[in-house]
mmCIF file of C-alpha atoms in Angstrom:
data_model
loop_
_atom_site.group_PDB
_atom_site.id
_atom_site.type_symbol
_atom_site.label_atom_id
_atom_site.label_comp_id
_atom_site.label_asym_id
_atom_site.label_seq_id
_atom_site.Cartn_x
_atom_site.Cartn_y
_atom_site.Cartn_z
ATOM 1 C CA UNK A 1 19.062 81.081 79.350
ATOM 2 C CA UNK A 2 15.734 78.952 79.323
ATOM 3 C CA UNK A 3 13.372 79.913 75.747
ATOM 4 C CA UNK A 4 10.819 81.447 77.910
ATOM 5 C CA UNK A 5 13.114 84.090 80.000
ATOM 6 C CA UNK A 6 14.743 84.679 76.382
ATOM 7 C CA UNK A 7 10.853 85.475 75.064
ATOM 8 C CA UNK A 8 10.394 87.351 77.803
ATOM 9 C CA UNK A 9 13.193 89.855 77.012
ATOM 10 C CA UNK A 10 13.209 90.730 73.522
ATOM 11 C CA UNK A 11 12.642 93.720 71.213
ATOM 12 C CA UNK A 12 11.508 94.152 68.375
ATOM 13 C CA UNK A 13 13.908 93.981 65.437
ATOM 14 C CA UNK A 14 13.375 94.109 61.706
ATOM 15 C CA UNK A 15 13.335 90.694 60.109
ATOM 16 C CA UNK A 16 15.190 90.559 56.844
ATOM 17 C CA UNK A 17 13.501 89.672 53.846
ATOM 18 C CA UNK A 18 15.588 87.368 51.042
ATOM 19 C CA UNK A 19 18.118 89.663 48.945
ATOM 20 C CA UNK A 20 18.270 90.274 45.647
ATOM 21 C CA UNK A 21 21.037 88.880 43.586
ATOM 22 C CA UNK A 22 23.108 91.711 43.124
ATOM 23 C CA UNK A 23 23.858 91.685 47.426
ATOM 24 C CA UNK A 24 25.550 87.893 46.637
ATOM 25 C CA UNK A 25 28.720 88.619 47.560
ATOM 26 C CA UNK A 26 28.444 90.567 50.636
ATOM 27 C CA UNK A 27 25.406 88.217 51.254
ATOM 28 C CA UNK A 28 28.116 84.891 51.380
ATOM 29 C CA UNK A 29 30.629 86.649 53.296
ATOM 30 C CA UNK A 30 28.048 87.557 55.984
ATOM 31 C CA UNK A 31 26.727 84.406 56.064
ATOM 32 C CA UNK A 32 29.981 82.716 56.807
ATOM 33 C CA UNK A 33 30.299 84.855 60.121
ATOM 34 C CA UNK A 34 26.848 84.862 60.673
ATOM 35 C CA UNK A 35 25.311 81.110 60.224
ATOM 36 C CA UNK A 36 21.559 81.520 58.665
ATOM 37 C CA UNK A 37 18.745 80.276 59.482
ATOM 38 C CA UNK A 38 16.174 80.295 56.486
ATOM 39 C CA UNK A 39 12.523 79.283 57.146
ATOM 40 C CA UNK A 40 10.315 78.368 53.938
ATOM 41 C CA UNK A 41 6.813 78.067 55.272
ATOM 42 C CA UNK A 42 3.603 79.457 54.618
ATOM 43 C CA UNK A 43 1.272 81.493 56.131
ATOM 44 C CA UNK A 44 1.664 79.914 59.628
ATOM 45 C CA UNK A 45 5.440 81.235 59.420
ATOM 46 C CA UNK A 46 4.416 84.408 57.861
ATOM 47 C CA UNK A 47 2.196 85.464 60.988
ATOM 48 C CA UNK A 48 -0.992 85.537 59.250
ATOM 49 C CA UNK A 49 -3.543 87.458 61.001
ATOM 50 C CA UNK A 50 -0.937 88.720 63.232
ATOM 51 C CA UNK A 51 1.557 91.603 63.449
ATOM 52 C CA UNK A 52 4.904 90.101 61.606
ATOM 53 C CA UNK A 53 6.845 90.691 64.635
ATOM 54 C CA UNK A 54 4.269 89.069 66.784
ATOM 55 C CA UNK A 55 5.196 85.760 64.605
ATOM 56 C CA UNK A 56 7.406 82.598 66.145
ATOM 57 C CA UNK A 57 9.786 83.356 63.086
ATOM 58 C CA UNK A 58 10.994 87.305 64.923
ATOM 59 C CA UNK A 59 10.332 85.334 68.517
ATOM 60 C CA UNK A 60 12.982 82.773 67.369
ATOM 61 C CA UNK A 61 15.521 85.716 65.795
ATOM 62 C CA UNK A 62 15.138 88.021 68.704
ATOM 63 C CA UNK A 63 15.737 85.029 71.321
ATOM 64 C CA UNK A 64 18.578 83.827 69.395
ATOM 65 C CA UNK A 65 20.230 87.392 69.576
ATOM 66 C CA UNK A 66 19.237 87.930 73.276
ATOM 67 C CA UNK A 67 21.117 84.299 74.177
ATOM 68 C CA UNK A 68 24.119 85.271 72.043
ATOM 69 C CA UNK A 69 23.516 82.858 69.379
ATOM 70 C CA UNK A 70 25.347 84.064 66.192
ATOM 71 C CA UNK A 71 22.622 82.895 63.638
ATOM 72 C CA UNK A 72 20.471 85.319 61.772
ATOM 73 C CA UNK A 73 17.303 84.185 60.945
ATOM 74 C CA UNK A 74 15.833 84.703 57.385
ATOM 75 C CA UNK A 75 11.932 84.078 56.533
ATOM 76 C CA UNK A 76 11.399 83.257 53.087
ATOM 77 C CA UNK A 77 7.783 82.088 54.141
ATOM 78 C CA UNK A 78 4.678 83.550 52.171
ATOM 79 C CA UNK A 79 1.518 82.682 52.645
ATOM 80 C CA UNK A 80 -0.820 80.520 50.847
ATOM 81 C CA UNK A 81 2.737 79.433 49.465
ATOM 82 C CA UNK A 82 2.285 75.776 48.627
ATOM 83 C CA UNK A 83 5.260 72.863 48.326
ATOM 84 C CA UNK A 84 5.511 73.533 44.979
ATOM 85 C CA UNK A 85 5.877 76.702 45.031
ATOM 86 C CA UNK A 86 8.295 76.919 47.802
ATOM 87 C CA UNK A 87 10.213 73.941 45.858
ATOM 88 C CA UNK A 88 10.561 76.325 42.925
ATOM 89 C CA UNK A 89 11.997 79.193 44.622
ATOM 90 C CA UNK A 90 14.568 77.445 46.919
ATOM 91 C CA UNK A 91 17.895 76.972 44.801
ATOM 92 C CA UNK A 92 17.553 80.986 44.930
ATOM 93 C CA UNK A 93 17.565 80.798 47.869
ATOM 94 C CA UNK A 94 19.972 78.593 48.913
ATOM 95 C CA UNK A 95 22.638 80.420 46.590
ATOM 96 C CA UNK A 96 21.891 83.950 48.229
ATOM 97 C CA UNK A 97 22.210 82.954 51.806
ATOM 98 C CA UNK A 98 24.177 80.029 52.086
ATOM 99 C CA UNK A 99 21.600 79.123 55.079
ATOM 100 C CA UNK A 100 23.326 76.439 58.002
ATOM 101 C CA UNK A 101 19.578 75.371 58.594
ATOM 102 C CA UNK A 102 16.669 75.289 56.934
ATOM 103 C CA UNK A 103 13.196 74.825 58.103
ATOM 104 C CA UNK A 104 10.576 73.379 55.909
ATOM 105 C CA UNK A 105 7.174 74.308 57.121
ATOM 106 C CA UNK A 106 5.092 73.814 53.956
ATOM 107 C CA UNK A 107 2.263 71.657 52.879
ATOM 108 C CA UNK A 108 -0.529 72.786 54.642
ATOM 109 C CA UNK A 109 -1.951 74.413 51.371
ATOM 110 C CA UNK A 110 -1.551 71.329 49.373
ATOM 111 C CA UNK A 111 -3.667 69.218 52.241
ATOM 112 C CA UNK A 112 -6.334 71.738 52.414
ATOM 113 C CA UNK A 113 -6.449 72.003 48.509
ATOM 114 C CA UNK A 114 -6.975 68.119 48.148
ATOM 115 C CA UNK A 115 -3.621 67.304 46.567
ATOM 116 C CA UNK A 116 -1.911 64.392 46.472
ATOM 117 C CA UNK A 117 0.295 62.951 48.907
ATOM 118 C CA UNK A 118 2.683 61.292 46.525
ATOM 119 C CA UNK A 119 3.017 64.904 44.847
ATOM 120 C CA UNK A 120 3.245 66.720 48.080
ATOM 121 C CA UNK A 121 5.523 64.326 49.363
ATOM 122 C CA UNK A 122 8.440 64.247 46.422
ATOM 123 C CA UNK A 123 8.241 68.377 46.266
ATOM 124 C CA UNK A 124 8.921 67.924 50.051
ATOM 125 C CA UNK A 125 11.393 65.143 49.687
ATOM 126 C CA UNK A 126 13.416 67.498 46.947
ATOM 127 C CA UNK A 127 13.334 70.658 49.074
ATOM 128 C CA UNK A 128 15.229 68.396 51.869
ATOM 129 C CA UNK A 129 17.396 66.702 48.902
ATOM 130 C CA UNK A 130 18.328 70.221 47.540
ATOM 131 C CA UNK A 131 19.160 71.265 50.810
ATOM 132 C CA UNK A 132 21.494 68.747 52.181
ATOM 133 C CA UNK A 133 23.389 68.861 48.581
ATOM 134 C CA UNK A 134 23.767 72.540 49.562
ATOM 135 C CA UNK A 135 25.797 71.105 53.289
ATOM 136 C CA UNK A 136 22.866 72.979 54.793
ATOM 137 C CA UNK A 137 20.850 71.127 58.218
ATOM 138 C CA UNK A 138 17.391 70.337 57.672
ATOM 139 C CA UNK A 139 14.253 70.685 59.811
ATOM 140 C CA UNK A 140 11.259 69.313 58.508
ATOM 141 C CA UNK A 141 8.508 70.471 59.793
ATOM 142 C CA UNK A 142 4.954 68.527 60.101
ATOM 143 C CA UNK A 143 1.360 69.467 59.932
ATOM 144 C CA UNK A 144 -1.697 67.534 59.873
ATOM 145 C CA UNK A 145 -5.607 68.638 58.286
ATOM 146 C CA UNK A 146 -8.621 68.138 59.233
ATOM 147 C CA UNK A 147 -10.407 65.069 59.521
ATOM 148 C CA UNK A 148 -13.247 66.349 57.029
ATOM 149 C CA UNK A 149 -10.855 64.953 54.692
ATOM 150 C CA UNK A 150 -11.421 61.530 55.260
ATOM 151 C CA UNK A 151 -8.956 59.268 57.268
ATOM 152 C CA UNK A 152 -7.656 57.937 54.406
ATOM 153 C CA UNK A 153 -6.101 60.976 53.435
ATOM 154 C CA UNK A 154 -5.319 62.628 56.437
ATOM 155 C CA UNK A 155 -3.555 59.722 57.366
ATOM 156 C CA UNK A 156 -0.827 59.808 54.613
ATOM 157 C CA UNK A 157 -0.750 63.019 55.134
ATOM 158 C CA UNK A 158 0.365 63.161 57.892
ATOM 159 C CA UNK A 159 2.220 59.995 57.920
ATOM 160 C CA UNK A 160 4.354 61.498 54.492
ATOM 161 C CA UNK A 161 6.032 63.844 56.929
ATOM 162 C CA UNK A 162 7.687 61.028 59.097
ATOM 163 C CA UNK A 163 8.500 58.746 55.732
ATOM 164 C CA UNK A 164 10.708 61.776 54.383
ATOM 165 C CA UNK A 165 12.203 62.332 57.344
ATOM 166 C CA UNK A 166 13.520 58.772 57.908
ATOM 167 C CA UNK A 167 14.439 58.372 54.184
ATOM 168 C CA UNK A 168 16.604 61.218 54.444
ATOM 169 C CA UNK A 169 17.561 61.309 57.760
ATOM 170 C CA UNK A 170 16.785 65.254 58.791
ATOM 171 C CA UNK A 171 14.780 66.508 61.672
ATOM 172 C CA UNK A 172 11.117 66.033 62.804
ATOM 173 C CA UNK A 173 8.865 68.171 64.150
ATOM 174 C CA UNK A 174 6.003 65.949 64.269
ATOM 175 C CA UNK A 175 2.726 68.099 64.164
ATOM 176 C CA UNK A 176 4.030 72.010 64.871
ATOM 177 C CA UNK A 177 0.623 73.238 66.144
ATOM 178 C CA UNK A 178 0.235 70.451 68.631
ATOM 179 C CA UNK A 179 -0.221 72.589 71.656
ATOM 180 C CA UNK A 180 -2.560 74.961 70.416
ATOM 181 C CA UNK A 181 -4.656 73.561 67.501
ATOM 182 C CA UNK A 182 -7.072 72.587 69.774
ATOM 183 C CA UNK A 183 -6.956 75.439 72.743
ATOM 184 C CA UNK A 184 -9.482 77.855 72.953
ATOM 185 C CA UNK A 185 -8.265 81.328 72.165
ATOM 186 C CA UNK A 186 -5.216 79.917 70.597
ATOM 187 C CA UNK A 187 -6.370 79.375 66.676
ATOM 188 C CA UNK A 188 -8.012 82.414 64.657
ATOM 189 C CA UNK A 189 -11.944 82.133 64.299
ATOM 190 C CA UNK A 190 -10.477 80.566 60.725
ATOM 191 C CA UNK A 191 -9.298 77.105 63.010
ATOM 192 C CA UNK A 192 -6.554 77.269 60.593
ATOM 193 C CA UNK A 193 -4.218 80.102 62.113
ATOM 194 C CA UNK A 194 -2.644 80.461 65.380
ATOM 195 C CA UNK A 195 -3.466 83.439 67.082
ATOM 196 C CA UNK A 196 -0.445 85.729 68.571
ATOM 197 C CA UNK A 197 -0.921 84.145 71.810
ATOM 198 C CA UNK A 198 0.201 81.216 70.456
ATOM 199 C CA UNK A 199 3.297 82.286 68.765
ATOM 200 C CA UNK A 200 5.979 81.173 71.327
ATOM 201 C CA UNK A 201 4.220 78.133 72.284
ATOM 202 C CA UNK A 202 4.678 77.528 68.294
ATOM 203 C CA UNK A 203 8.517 78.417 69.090
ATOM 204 C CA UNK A 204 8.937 76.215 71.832
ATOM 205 C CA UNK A 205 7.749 73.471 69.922
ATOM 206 C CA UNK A 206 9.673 73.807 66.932
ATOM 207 C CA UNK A 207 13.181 75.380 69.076
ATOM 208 C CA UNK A 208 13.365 71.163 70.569
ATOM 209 C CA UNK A 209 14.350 69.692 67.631
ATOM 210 C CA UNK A 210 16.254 73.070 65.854
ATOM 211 C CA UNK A 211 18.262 73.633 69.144
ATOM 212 C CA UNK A 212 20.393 70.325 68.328
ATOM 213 C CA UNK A 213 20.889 71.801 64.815
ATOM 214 C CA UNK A 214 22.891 74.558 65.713
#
């Protein structure tokens, strides 16, 4: 069934959150019939601005259920949540859901905060390294600033992305917000968050390179 019809078609389901650790063991034997999906990303995966189940992350679990996909789809995205942050809580959880895939959507925060790209870059290079040790798929997931930054910067910024990616050999979604960064209507009067409209543009973007994965 083609992404759009699946859109199309959905309801609206809860979204689990990450479990605590005392749901481990019924957490690993569900995730052994039911392959998981776990998304660490910021407030662009959160659905900032938006209603949660307006966000790509529920578009992409209620399309997988409605084309028969067994994968659940967990969003351990929060927002303002920088690489470093999302680097500290991932062995938690990778050991509570055992995840098939994970998406990386994270450094955003870092570029906008001025940080730098080497330090961006290894907490983004570990999160894939501690993935792939885990047997998990990885989908790395690019984003680029703005050019206020200087094209210096914004350059390895954006060019750290593609590096980690070939060094390690996952996925590449080159710039997630490419068909609506700069469409009118599409991006929150903040020109930093995508506006519900643009939520399964976001998805079809990102569901090219994670179809492959699954």
């Amino acid at each position: 069934m083609a992404l759009r019809a699946v859109i199309s078609l959905v309801g609206l389901l809860a979204l689990p959150g990450l479990l605590p650790a005392d749901t481990l063991p019924a957490a690993v034997s569900e995730a052994r019939e039911n392959p998981r999906i776990l998304v660490m990303g910021d407030s662009i995966s959160a659905g900032y601005g938006i209603q949660r189940d307006q966000g790509w992350v529920q578009l992409l679990a209620d399309s997988l259920q409605q084309a028969e996909y067994p994968h659940r789809v967990v969003n351990g995205s929060i927002s303002g949540e920088t690489t470093a942050g999302g680097l500290a809580r991932l062995p938690q959880a990778l050991e509570t859901h055992e995840p098939e895939v994970v998406v990386i959507e994270l450094g955003g925060n870092d570029g906008l905060r001025g940080y730098p790209t080497d330090l961006v870059r290894e907490n983004l290079k570990q999160m894939v390294e501690l993935s792939l040790a885990r047997e998990a798929k990885v989908l790395l997931v690019g984003m680029q600033i703005p050019p206020n930054y200087g094209p210096r910067y914004t350059a390895a910024f954006f060019g750290m992305y593609e590096d980690i990616a070939e060094e390690t050999g996952v996925s590449l979604v080159p710039f997630f917000l490419e068909k609506v960064a700069l469409t009118p209507g599409l991006m929150q009067s903040d020109g930093i968050h995508p506006t519900a409209d643009a939520q399964p543009l976001l998805l079809e973007t990102l569901w090219e390179h994670l179809k492959p994965l699954l």
